[in-house]
XYZ file of C-alpha atoms in Angstrom:
412
model
C 0.000 0.000 0.000
C 1.081 3.603 -0.414
C 0.451 4.160 3.308
C 0.701 1.949 6.374
C -1.722 3.541 8.857
C -4.390 1.194 10.198
C -6.988 3.522 11.748
C -9.721 0.956 12.230
C -10.337 -2.556 13.453
C -13.713 -4.134 12.752
C -15.280 -7.162 11.019
C -14.753 -5.309 7.740
C -11.247 -4.232 8.750
C -9.565 -4.978 5.416
C -12.070 -3.001 3.373
C -12.199 -0.222 5.950
C -8.423 0.063 6.082
C -7.979 0.101 2.321
C -10.835 2.554 1.875
C -9.382 4.946 4.431
C -5.888 4.761 3.002
C -7.193 5.344 -0.510
C -9.266 8.360 0.533
C -6.378 9.813 2.503
C -4.008 9.319 -0.431
C -6.423 10.967 -2.864
C -7.101 13.963 -0.655
C -3.368 14.356 0.045
C -2.336 14.217 -3.620
C -5.191 16.285 -5.041
C -5.459 18.789 -2.210
C -9.231 18.433 -2.104
C -10.912 19.161 1.256
C -13.598 17.110 2.936
C -11.681 13.964 3.931
C -13.296 13.737 7.368
C -16.828 14.014 6.014
C -16.213 11.593 3.155
C -14.582 9.043 5.445
C -17.503 9.222 7.860
C -19.940 8.427 5.032
C -17.786 5.644 3.584
C -17.205 4.044 6.986
C -20.938 3.973 7.654
C -21.613 2.425 4.230
C -18.985 -0.289 4.702
C -20.210 -1.057 8.213
C -23.749 -1.476 6.888
C -23.068 -3.305 3.611
C -19.495 -4.639 3.697
C -18.472 -2.494 0.724
C -18.801 1.032 -0.657
C -19.532 2.821 -3.908
C -16.855 5.177 -5.145
C -17.707 8.357 -6.995
C -16.700 8.573 -10.649
C -13.950 11.038 -9.695
C -12.623 8.633 -7.060
C -12.774 5.793 -9.569
C -10.846 7.810 -12.153
C -8.155 8.819 -9.700
C -7.825 5.257 -8.387
C -7.515 3.787 -11.881
C -4.780 6.245 -12.806
C -2.816 5.539 -9.636
C -3.217 1.797 -10.212
C -1.462 2.269 -13.550
C 1.208 4.370 -11.832
C 1.754 1.458 -9.440
C 2.009 -1.254 -12.148
C 5.486 -2.690 -11.632
C 5.595 -4.491 -14.977
C 4.610 -1.535 -17.154
C 7.279 0.662 -18.734
C 4.780 3.191 -20.137
C 3.708 4.807 -16.868
C 4.849 8.312 -17.776
C 1.355 8.815 -19.227
C -0.579 7.692 -16.147
C -2.276 11.054 -15.589
C -3.723 11.056 -19.127
C -5.581 7.745 -18.724
C -9.210 8.025 -19.837
C -11.468 6.118 -17.442
C -14.978 5.136 -18.480
C -17.372 4.247 -15.688
C -19.402 1.268 -16.921
C -20.411 -0.131 -13.547
C -23.954 -0.282 -14.903
C -22.996 -2.906 -17.553
C -24.258 -5.945 -15.628
C -25.062 -8.383 -18.446
C -23.155 -9.825 -21.400
C -24.695 -7.594 -24.062
C -24.097 -4.457 -22.020
C -20.464 -5.488 -21.579
C -20.173 -6.071 -25.324
C -21.403 -2.532 -25.910
C -18.936 -1.121 -23.376
C -16.028 -3.014 -24.943
C -16.993 -1.874 -28.432
C -17.019 1.716 -27.221
C -13.645 1.138 -25.552
C -12.090 0.050 -28.853
C -13.471 3.054 -30.719
C -12.250 5.486 -28.065
C -8.842 3.890 -27.692
C -8.177 3.642 -31.436
C -9.218 7.272 -31.949
C -8.668 7.209 -35.695
C -5.094 6.005 -35.196
C -4.050 8.511 -32.525
C -4.180 5.807 -29.868
C -5.285 6.793 -26.372
C -4.823 4.970 -23.073
C -8.283 3.919 -21.893
C -9.708 1.876 -19.019
C -13.297 0.643 -18.842
C -14.488 -0.171 -15.315
C -17.178 -2.862 -15.073
C -19.439 -3.771 -12.100
C -17.526 -4.588 -8.903
C -16.822 -8.065 -7.622
C -18.984 -8.570 -4.494
C -17.329 -9.385 -1.188
C -19.236 -12.679 -1.291
C -20.609 -14.421 -4.344
C -19.881 -14.148 -8.048
C -19.071 -11.080 -10.113
C -21.958 -9.962 -12.355
C -19.666 -10.164 -15.392
C -16.136 -11.311 -16.151
C -14.157 -11.288 -19.389
C -12.365 -14.549 -20.139
C -10.314 -13.309 -23.113
C -6.840 -12.151 -22.027
C -7.001 -9.448 -24.721
C -9.927 -7.965 -26.617
C -8.413 -8.498 -30.069
C -6.906 -11.948 -30.518
C -6.621 -14.307 -33.453
C -7.996 -17.829 -33.601
C -5.892 -20.977 -33.765
C -7.231 -23.556 -36.239
C -5.907 -27.148 -36.234
C -4.807 -27.801 -39.801
C -3.280 -31.164 -40.803
C -0.888 -31.391 -37.885
C -0.219 -27.665 -37.694
C -2.111 -24.681 -36.371
C -3.299 -21.947 -38.703
C -3.303 -18.703 -36.760
C -1.961 -17.899 -33.300
C -1.143 -21.068 -31.314
C -1.268 -19.064 -28.081
C -5.042 -18.987 -28.521
C -5.679 -22.661 -29.173
C -7.527 -23.162 -25.882
C -9.488 -19.951 -26.305
C -10.513 -21.041 -29.803
C -11.589 -24.438 -28.492
C -13.687 -22.747 -25.812
C -15.280 -20.389 -28.335
C -16.222 -23.218 -30.694
C -17.646 -25.196 -27.772
C -19.915 -22.214 -27.138
C -21.154 -22.268 -30.728
C -18.775 -19.929 -32.521
C -17.802 -21.339 -35.917
C -15.487 -18.662 -37.244
C -15.592 -17.321 -40.814
C -16.527 -19.605 -43.743
C -12.938 -19.458 -45.009
C -10.560 -19.784 -42.101
C -7.290 -17.884 -42.127
C -4.366 -16.979 -39.878
C -5.953 -13.746 -38.602
C -9.554 -14.571 -37.680
C -10.670 -12.425 -34.754
C -12.006 -14.407 -31.812
C -15.325 -13.551 -30.133
C -15.483 -12.104 -26.662
C -16.234 -14.740 -24.047
C -18.052 -13.246 -21.080
C -18.980 -15.077 -17.884
C -22.109 -13.978 -16.029
C -23.206 -14.635 -12.465
C -25.786 -17.200 -13.564
C -22.895 -19.532 -14.402
C -23.171 -19.106 -18.180
C -20.456 -18.319 -20.707
C -21.418 -16.164 -23.687
C -19.430 -16.040 -26.945
C -20.285 -12.683 -28.495
C -19.024 -11.603 -31.927
C -16.808 -8.544 -32.079
C -18.016 -5.573 -34.095
C -15.501 -5.542 -36.951
C -16.002 -1.798 -37.404
C -14.465 -1.268 -33.955
C -11.238 -3.068 -34.832
C -8.398 -1.526 -36.778
C -5.587 -3.727 -38.020
C -2.266 -2.767 -39.587
C -0.871 -4.774 -42.554
C 2.874 -5.298 -42.184
C 5.174 -4.079 -44.975
C 8.794 -2.955 -45.270
C 9.980 0.026 -47.323
C 12.970 -1.840 -48.800
C 12.012 -5.503 -48.534
C 8.741 -5.646 -50.452
C 8.501 -9.415 -50.058
C 7.656 -8.949 -46.366
C 4.265 -7.666 -47.464
C 3.734 -10.943 -49.319
C 3.856 -12.823 -45.993
C 0.363 -11.450 -45.343
C 1.087 -10.391 -41.762
C -0.948 -7.880 -39.793
C -1.617 -6.909 -36.195
C -4.227 -4.949 -34.200
C -3.761 -1.224 -33.714
C -4.417 -1.294 -29.960
C -3.435 -3.727 -27.166
C -6.349 -4.140 -24.742
C -5.641 -6.322 -21.714
C -9.036 -7.580 -20.617
C -8.763 -10.149 -17.818
C -7.382 -7.860 -15.115
C -8.916 -6.658 -11.858
C -8.659 -3.084 -10.656
C -8.405 -2.848 -6.861
C -9.347 0.492 -5.277
C -10.047 0.990 -1.595
C -10.895 -2.656 -0.946
C -13.222 -2.922 -3.969
C -12.290 -4.896 -7.081
C -13.531 -4.348 -10.620
C -12.980 -6.158 -13.923
C -11.274 -3.404 -15.904
C -10.120 -3.784 -19.530
C -7.129 -1.508 -20.032
C -5.422 -0.391 -23.241
C -2.212 1.455 -24.000
C 0.097 1.691 -27.000
C 1.968 -1.144 -28.670
C 5.746 -1.293 -28.497
C 7.157 -2.438 -31.836
C 9.423 -5.069 -30.316
C 6.464 -6.835 -28.692
C 4.781 -7.284 -32.063
C 7.914 -8.084 -34.053
C 10.134 -9.991 -31.642
C 7.421 -11.875 -29.783
C 4.020 -12.111 -31.451
C 5.247 -12.546 -35.021
C 8.670 -14.095 -34.410
C 8.285 -16.545 -31.521
C 8.420 -20.186 -32.554
C 5.292 -20.907 -30.511
C 3.434 -17.930 -31.992
C 3.443 -16.940 -35.690
C 7.022 -18.219 -36.164
C 7.888 -15.856 -39.019
C 11.569 -15.374 -38.194
C 12.744 -18.234 -40.445
C 10.765 -16.745 -43.336
C 12.466 -13.383 -42.800
C 15.888 -15.033 -42.563
C 15.217 -16.825 -45.841
C 13.945 -13.661 -47.486
C 17.099 -11.805 -46.473
C 19.170 -14.736 -47.802
C 21.223 -14.859 -44.629
C 23.777 -17.646 -44.531
C 23.490 -20.506 -42.051
C 26.945 -19.672 -40.690
C 25.942 -16.061 -40.005
C 25.850 -16.090 -36.222
C 23.821 -12.885 -36.082
C 21.227 -13.883 -38.647
C 18.414 -13.976 -36.089
C 19.355 -10.531 -34.792
C 19.440 -9.115 -38.320
C 16.078 -10.653 -39.171
C 14.502 -9.355 -35.958
C 15.769 -5.858 -36.711
C 14.207 -5.957 -40.183
C 10.928 -7.233 -38.745
C 10.918 -4.394 -36.209
C 11.636 -1.917 -38.995
C 8.651 -3.325 -40.860
C 6.340 -2.957 -37.861
C 7.411 0.627 -37.145
C 7.157 1.582 -40.819
C 3.729 -0.025 -41.200
C 2.161 1.624 -38.151
C 3.664 4.995 -39.050
C 2.433 4.692 -42.635
C -1.045 3.738 -41.396
C -1.127 6.713 -39.040
C -1.402 4.475 -35.964
C 0.486 5.373 -32.801
C 3.312 2.999 -31.912
C 6.376 3.310 -29.731
C 9.802 1.673 -29.504
C 11.904 0.310 -26.672
C 14.506 3.103 -26.665
C 11.865 5.820 -26.419
C 9.993 3.981 -23.677
C 13.165 3.445 -21.672
C 13.807 7.190 -21.798
C 10.187 7.906 -20.877
C 10.428 5.530 -17.937
C 13.522 7.339 -16.671
C 11.527 10.595 -16.808
C 8.684 8.901 -14.937
C 11.074 7.789 -12.194
C 12.512 11.288 -11.823
C 9.030 12.789 -11.529
C 7.882 10.235 -8.973
C 10.969 10.629 -6.827
C 10.654 14.417 -7.004
C 7.089 13.994 -5.710
C 8.361 11.856 -2.833
C 6.753 8.650 -4.085
C 8.353 5.209 -4.183
C 8.729 3.599 -7.617
C 8.105 -0.108 -8.063
C 9.365 -2.020 -11.069
C 10.020 -5.539 -12.302
C 13.401 -5.351 -14.054
C 12.744 -8.386 -16.240
C 9.631 -6.743 -17.697
C 11.023 -3.233 -17.955
C 14.039 -4.477 -19.903
C 12.715 -7.180 -22.182
C 14.383 -7.898 -25.533
C 15.782 -5.924 -27.350
C 16.570 -3.459 -24.542
C 20.306 -2.813 -24.142
C 22.646 -1.631 -21.365
C 22.701 1.724 -23.150
C 19.019 2.275 -22.318
C 18.480 4.212 -19.059
C 16.070 1.656 -17.578
C 18.704 -1.092 -17.775
C 21.059 -0.155 -14.976
C 18.691 0.183 -12.042
C 16.563 -2.146 -9.947
C 13.383 -1.291 -8.068
C 11.224 -2.735 -5.347
C 8.635 -5.209 -6.627
C 6.285 -4.738 -3.680
C 2.586 -4.222 -4.381
C 1.209 -0.725 -3.983
C -2.495 0.056 -3.931
C -4.559 0.975 -5.859
C -3.426 -1.885 -8.076
C -4.037 -3.902 -11.222
C -3.662 -7.670 -11.065
C -4.854 -10.759 -12.966
C -8.402 -11.878 -12.249
C -7.978 -15.316 -10.629
C -11.498 -16.353 -11.645
C -10.876 -15.529 -15.312
C -7.358 -16.969 -15.175
C -8.806 -20.275 -13.963
C -9.832 -20.879 -17.572
C -6.935 -22.363 -19.596
C -7.781 -19.856 -22.319
C -6.890 -16.918 -20.095
C -3.136 -17.361 -19.802
C -0.480 -14.779 -20.229
C -0.641 -11.138 -21.150
C -0.206 -8.683 -18.304
C 1.274 -5.382 -19.499
C -1.458 -2.924 -20.437
C 0.922 -0.525 -22.149
C 2.660 -2.790 -24.625
C 0.642 -5.972 -24.649
C 3.674 -7.870 -23.355
C 3.107 -11.496 -22.435
C 4.336 -13.618 -19.596
C 5.210 -16.514 -21.897
C 8.903 -17.367 -21.857
C 10.776 -16.707 -25.087
C 11.628 -19.717 -27.187
C 15.245 -19.334 -28.414
C 14.835 -21.940 -31.124
C 14.140 -19.974 -34.297
C 15.820 -22.422 -36.651
C 12.863 -24.568 -37.626
C 11.724 -24.728 -41.219
C 9.799 -21.642 -42.254
C 6.080 -22.231 -42.789
C 4.559 -21.339 -46.125
C 1.718 -19.528 -44.319
C 1.274 -18.203 -40.799
C 1.009 -21.711 -39.341
C 3.149 -23.588 -36.837
C 3.401 -27.131 -35.543
C 1.437 -27.499 -32.312
C 0.233 -30.577 -30.400
C -3.360 -31.479 -31.237
C -5.930 -33.624 -29.511
C -6.831 -36.968 -31.038
C -10.262 -35.629 -31.969
C -8.749 -32.664 -33.777
C -6.374 -34.911 -35.692
C -9.333 -36.771 -37.213
């Protein structure tokens, strides 16, 4: 927590303590009066009901500070500009679908991507949340078993299986970039697979200004990363809260498109560059070209994207601002300095506490209980928790398909 005072002890002590500390933090940082009166009202509400309803202004402030406290996110310099949309009224699957569609439109913003959080109804102290989003991200591509391989993104094989179990069939002609439906759990125990409004999704085809053959690979990626299976914790109350930032080029190029257990396109780029087998830096050269292609493509499309050097510099500015304000900075070095960060980047040479500060963002354990909901945790870049696979020397696929273990039923 940002503070350690424990002013109360009661049957609702955890909620009371977190609520008080949050209110005190907000009034201290914003300079707004009325803490005593607001705390009296909140304490009475918690004592009577076990929880409390935050105002929209309190919700907005708490969401922004939760981003500021996200140890794994390198993009926190922008925390004060986060747009927070209060959708606590969206208490059924169709209402959530509408809120998520609006989120995509607002975040994409015609290509000038904005950081946006949508706050859904709170998780009750006892019982089941009215709604939960099972998808780890709002825009993900299906994984189709295809003669011993997977056509699409193998990371989403379980999510695709779940969607088809719920009645989703996908497009008539399946391809490597078929957008999965949103799977929403409701408090009646049902799962709903709801189609995504295609008009809300912008994708960027990947090309390279010098290597025209890269465009022939048929690659593309969404404009906006929206992490959707996280919980926002403010003052002892938790909310499902989809959160979007801006993609970092290296996450798309070096992970999503290049990883051997994702789209596995690095061998195709190596072949296209005609790099020799005895070139010990061939993977590095191919990754650089793929990153060039991603940056070029997003810039040409007029879609905001960032790079690891810029974000490292921005993070150093964030740290200086926070320390000047007298606030502790938390940070997970392994996430702040993922490939291809170098020792020349300012974020490289310093370690931070990894303790949890509140307000906070964390994975929703109920959503993560589904095998489909593994992985992605960084709302700024879309970075995933999956370990990198160093083996990029397998034969290049002719399409965006990779070998992946299939069930016996799928093999038939």
